[in-house]
PDB file of C-alpha atoms in Angstrom:
ATOM      1  CA  MET A 121      -8.451   4.000  -0.246  1.00  0.00           C
ATOM      2  CA  ARG A 122      -9.294   0.655   1.368  1.00  0.00           C
ATOM      3  CA  ASN A 123      -7.686  -1.280  -1.500  1.00  0.00           C
ATOM      4  CA  LEU A 124      -4.561   0.850  -1.177  1.00  0.00           C
ATOM      5  CA  PHE A 125      -4.345  -0.068   2.512  1.00  0.00           C
ATOM      6  CA  LEU A 126      -5.116  -3.763   1.977  1.00  0.00           C
ATOM      7  CA  SER A 127      -2.558  -4.003  -0.831  1.00  0.00           C
ATOM      8  CA  PHE A 128       0.015  -2.117   1.284  1.00  0.00           C
ATOM      9  CA  GLY A 129       0.338   0.787  -1.085  1.00  0.00           C
ATOM     10  CA  GLY A 130      -0.229  -1.335  -4.185  1.00  0.00           C
ATOM     11  CA  VAL A 131       2.472  -3.905  -3.420  1.00  0.00           C
ATOM     12  CA  GLY A 132      -0.168  -6.648  -3.434  1.00  0.00           C
ATOM     13  CA  TYR A 133      -0.630  -6.150  -7.168  1.00  0.00           C
ATOM     14  CA  LEU A 134       2.971  -7.176  -7.924  1.00  0.00           C
ATOM     15  CA  ARG A 135       3.384 -10.572  -9.557  1.00  0.00           C
ATOM     16  CA  PRO A 136       4.393 -13.274  -9.045  1.00  0.00           C
ATOM     17  CA  ALA A 137       4.004 -14.077  -5.342  1.00  0.00           C
ATOM     18  CA  PRO A 138       2.234 -10.968  -3.984  1.00  0.00           C
ATOM     19  CA  GLY A 139       2.487 -12.305  -0.417  1.00  0.00           C
ATOM     20  CA  THR A 140       6.254 -12.454  -0.666  1.00  0.00           C
ATOM     21  CA  TRP A 141       6.337  -8.928  -2.080  1.00  0.00           C
ATOM     22  CA  GLY A 142       4.160  -7.818   0.849  1.00  0.00           C
ATOM     23  CA  SER A 143       6.541  -9.419   3.345  1.00  0.00           C
ATOM     24  CA  LEU A 144       9.534  -7.758   1.688  1.00  0.00           C
ATOM     25  CA  ALA A 145       7.790  -4.373   1.588  1.00  0.00           C
ATOM     26  CA  ALA A 146       7.169  -4.699   5.321  1.00  0.00           C
ATOM     27  CA  LEU A 147      10.925  -4.718   6.035  1.00  0.00           C
ATOM     28  CA  PRO A 148      11.850  -1.059   5.483  1.00  0.00           C
ATOM     29  CA  VAL A 149       8.773   0.049   7.399  1.00  0.00           C
ATOM     30  CA  ALA A 150       9.702  -2.292  10.268  1.00  0.00           C
ATOM     31  CA  TYR A 151      13.218  -0.868  10.228  1.00  0.00           C
ATOM     32  CA  GLY A 152      11.853   2.680  10.393  1.00  0.00           C
ATOM     33  CA  LEU A 153       9.550   1.761  13.264  1.00  0.00           C
ATOM     34  CA  HIS A 154      12.443   0.114  15.103  1.00  0.00           C
ATOM     35  CA  LEU A 155      14.573   3.253  14.683  1.00  0.00           C
ATOM     36  CA  LEU A 156      11.668   5.418  15.826  1.00  0.00           C
ATOM     37  CA  TRP A 157      10.924   3.711  19.124  1.00  0.00           C
ATOM     38  CA  GLY A 158      12.261   0.167  19.083  1.00  0.00           C
ATOM     39  CA  PRO A 159      10.142  -2.948  19.419  1.00  0.00           C
ATOM     40  CA  ALA A 160       7.345  -1.034  21.152  1.00  0.00           C
ATOM     41  CA  ALA A 161       6.677   0.958  17.963  1.00  0.00           C
ATOM     42  CA  LEU A 162       6.798  -2.207  15.869  1.00  0.00           C
ATOM     43  CA  ALA A 163       4.400  -4.027  18.219  1.00  0.00           C
ATOM     44  CA  LEU A 164       2.021  -1.063  18.393  1.00  0.00           C
ATOM     45  CA  ALA A 165       1.998  -0.668  14.607  1.00  0.00           C
ATOM     46  CA  ALA A 166       1.413  -4.403  14.145  1.00  0.00           C
ATOM     47  CA  GLY A 167      -1.519  -4.311  16.554  1.00  0.00           C
ATOM     48  CA  LEU A 168      -3.113  -1.245  14.991  1.00  0.00           C
ATOM     49  CA  VAL A 169      -2.628  -2.381  11.395  1.00  0.00           C
ATOM     50  CA  ASN A 170      -3.968  -5.811  12.342  1.00  0.00           C
ATOM     51  CA  ALA A 171      -7.111  -4.305  13.875  1.00  0.00           C
ATOM     52  CA  PHE A 172      -7.739  -1.967  10.921  1.00  0.00           C
ATOM     53  CA  GLY A 173      -6.893  -4.806   8.533  1.00  0.00           C
ATOM     54  CA  ILE A 174      -9.511  -7.105  10.021  1.00  0.00           C
ATOM     55  CA  VAL A 175     -12.201  -4.450   9.653  1.00  0.00           C
ATOM     56  CA  ALA A 176     -11.125  -3.597   6.095  1.00  0.00           C
ATOM     57  CA  VAL A 177     -10.975  -7.257   5.018  1.00  0.00           C
ATOM     58  CA  GLU A 178     -14.391  -7.969   6.561  1.00  0.00           C
ATOM     59  CA  ARG A 179     -15.879  -5.062   4.612  1.00  0.00           C
ATOM     60  CA  HIS A 180     -14.186  -6.165   1.404  1.00  0.00           C
ATOM     61  CA  ILE A 181     -15.398  -9.754   1.811  1.00  0.00           C
ATOM     62  CA  ALA A 182     -18.957  -8.534   2.454  1.00  0.00           C
ATOM     63  CA  GLU A 183     -18.894  -6.543  -0.805  1.00  0.00           C
ATOM     64  CA  SER A 184     -17.108  -9.082  -3.018  1.00  0.00           C
ATOM     65  CA  ASP A 185     -17.482 -12.578  -4.384  1.00  0.00           C
ATOM     66  CA  ASP A 186     -13.743 -13.186  -3.922  1.00  0.00           C
ATOM     67  CA  HIS A 187     -13.178 -14.123  -0.282  1.00  0.00           C
ATOM     68  CA  ASP A 188      -9.398 -14.529  -0.548  1.00  0.00           C
ATOM     69  CA  PRO A 189      -7.972 -12.131  -3.125  1.00  0.00           C
ATOM     70  CA  SER A 190      -4.234 -12.560  -3.567  1.00  0.00           C
ATOM     71  CA  TRP A 191      -3.674  -8.794  -3.771  1.00  0.00           C
ATOM     72  CA  ILE A 192      -4.584  -8.373  -0.087  1.00  0.00           C
ATOM     73  CA  VAL A 193      -1.183  -8.512   1.595  1.00  0.00           C
ATOM     74  CA  ILE A 194      -1.776  -6.500   4.761  1.00  0.00           C
ATOM     75  CA  ASP A 195      -1.846  -9.793   6.679  1.00  0.00           C
ATOM     76  CA  GLU A 196       1.620 -10.642   5.351  1.00  0.00           C
ATOM     77  CA  VAL A 197       2.858  -7.236   6.460  1.00  0.00           C
ATOM     78  CA  VAL A 198       1.520  -7.687   9.994  1.00  0.00           C
ATOM     79  CA  GLY A 199       2.761 -11.276  10.154  1.00  0.00           C
ATOM     80  CA  GLN A 200       6.230 -10.220   9.023  1.00  0.00           C
ATOM     81  CA  TRP A 201       6.327  -7.485  11.640  1.00  0.00           C
ATOM     82  CA  HIS A 202       5.428 -10.033  14.311  1.00  0.00           C
ATOM     83  CA  ALA A 203       8.175 -12.345  13.064  1.00  0.00           C
ATOM     84  CA  LEU A 204      10.678  -9.480  13.274  1.00  0.00           C
ATOM     85  CA  LEU A 205       9.726  -8.467  16.820  1.00  0.00           C
ATOM     86  CA  PRO A 206      12.239 -10.791  18.566  1.00  0.00           C
ATOM     87  CA  VAL A 207      15.061  -9.390  16.433  1.00  0.00           C
ATOM     88  CA  SER A 208      13.980  -5.829  17.181  1.00  0.00           C
ATOM     89  CA  ALA A 209      13.676  -6.604  20.893  1.00  0.00           C
ATOM     90  CA  GLY A 210      17.094  -8.261  20.985  1.00  0.00           C
ATOM     91  CA  ALA A 211      18.756  -5.326  19.265  1.00  0.00           C
ATOM     92  CA  PHE A 212      16.979  -2.849  21.504  1.00  0.00           C
ATOM     93  CA  ALA A 213      17.841  -4.736  24.713  1.00  0.00           C
ATOM     94  CA  THR A 214      21.519  -5.029  23.857  1.00  0.00           C
ATOM     95  CA  GLY A 215      21.945  -1.648  22.192  1.00  0.00           C
ATOM     96  CA  ALA A 216      23.027  -3.369  18.977  1.00  0.00           C
ATOM     97  CA  ASP A 217      22.389  -2.042  15.510  1.00  0.00           C
ATOM     98  CA  VAL A 218      19.411  -4.118  14.336  1.00  0.00           C
ATOM     99  CA  LEU A 219      20.991  -4.559  10.899  1.00  0.00           C
ATOM    100  CA  ARG A 220      23.943  -6.344  12.536  1.00  0.00           C
ATOM    101  CA  LEU A 221      21.434  -9.014  13.508  1.00  0.00           C
ATOM    102  CA  TRP A 222      20.812  -9.753   9.818  1.00  0.00           C
ATOM    103  CA  PRO A 223      20.827 -13.561  10.278  1.00  0.00           C
ATOM    104  CA  GLY A 224      17.798 -13.176  12.550  1.00  0.00           C
ATOM    105  CA  ILE A 225      16.115 -10.933   9.999  1.00  0.00           C
ATOM    106  CA  VAL A 226      16.719 -13.472   7.234  1.00  0.00           C
ATOM    107  CA  ALA A 227      15.430 -16.282   9.468  1.00  0.00           C
ATOM    108  CA  ALA A 228      12.296 -14.272  10.298  1.00  0.00           C
ATOM    109  CA  ILE A 229      11.589 -13.670   6.614  1.00  0.00           C
ATOM    110  CA  VAL A 230      12.210 -17.255   5.495  1.00  0.00           C
ATOM    111  CA  GLN A 231      10.353 -18.896   8.361  1.00  0.00           C
ATOM    112  CA  PHE A 232       7.360 -16.575   8.133  1.00  0.00           C
ATOM    113  CA  ARG A 233       7.054 -17.082   4.376  1.00  0.00           C
ATOM    114  CA  GLN A 234       7.420 -20.837   4.817  1.00  0.00           C
ATOM    115  CA  ILE A 235       4.612 -20.984   7.373  1.00  0.00           C
ATOM    116  CA  ASP A 236       2.423 -18.625   5.334  1.00  0.00           C
ATOM    117  CA  ILE A 237       2.881 -20.594   2.113  1.00  0.00           C
ATOM    118  CA  TRP A 238       2.586 -24.109   3.558  1.00  0.00           C
ATOM    119  CA  LYS A 239      -0.328 -23.199   5.880  1.00  0.00           C
ATOM    120  CA  THR A 240       0.116 -26.237   8.078  1.00  0.00           C
ATOM    121  CA  ARG A 241      -2.338 -27.525  10.671  1.00  0.00           C
ATOM    122  CA  LEU A 242      -4.344 -24.812  12.411  1.00  0.00           C
ATOM    123  CA  VAL A 243      -3.076 -22.072  10.117  1.00  0.00           C
ATOM    124  CA  GLY A 244      -4.324 -23.980   7.079  1.00  0.00           C
ATOM    125  CA  ARG A 245      -7.680 -24.753   8.651  1.00  0.00           C
ATOM    126  CA  ALA A 246      -8.193 -21.131   9.682  1.00  0.00           C
ATOM    127  CA  ASP A 247      -7.144 -19.854   6.254  1.00  0.00           C
ATOM    128  CA  ALA A 248      -9.542 -22.228   4.491  1.00  0.00           C
ATOM    129  CA  ARG A 249     -12.451 -20.578   6.296  1.00  0.00           C
ATOM    130  CA  GLY A 250     -12.204 -17.498   4.079  1.00  0.00           C
ATOM    131  CA  ALA A 251     -13.001 -15.134   6.949  1.00  0.00           C
ATOM    132  CA  ALA A 252     -11.051 -12.027   7.925  1.00  0.00           C
ATOM    133  CA  LYS A 253      -9.992 -13.461  11.275  1.00  0.00           C
ATOM    134  CA  GLY A 254      -9.873 -17.105  10.130  1.00  0.00           C
ATOM    135  CA  GLU A 255     -12.418 -18.055  12.794  1.00  0.00           C
ATOM    136  CA  MET A 256     -12.697 -21.761  13.401  1.00  0.00           C
TER     137      MET A 256
END
């Protein structure tokens, strides 16, 4: 069950680029959350999934020799939801259909993936730690 959660329903096992697949799989769920209750639902889900994800990753790391398995994509899902929050908030505040803000959605996807792949500066240093929360 934990692996199913960490792989976001098995999406993390898709190849190549499981992180990108995880980010893309996060989109329809983010859309559903936005329709349900706007950015508040998206923010709440991101916070809850992040908290459960940290616990699940810590347990997995404690039981495994692999401290950064590529199939764990729950962090990409949460990160993508965070990147989409401004678009959701803008649509909600103006009463616009969130899909009409597609350039913002595309920008959120591309920029999040770029940061996640390049892992510059603090992100890279935290990721290199191999810990669930990337403690420094």
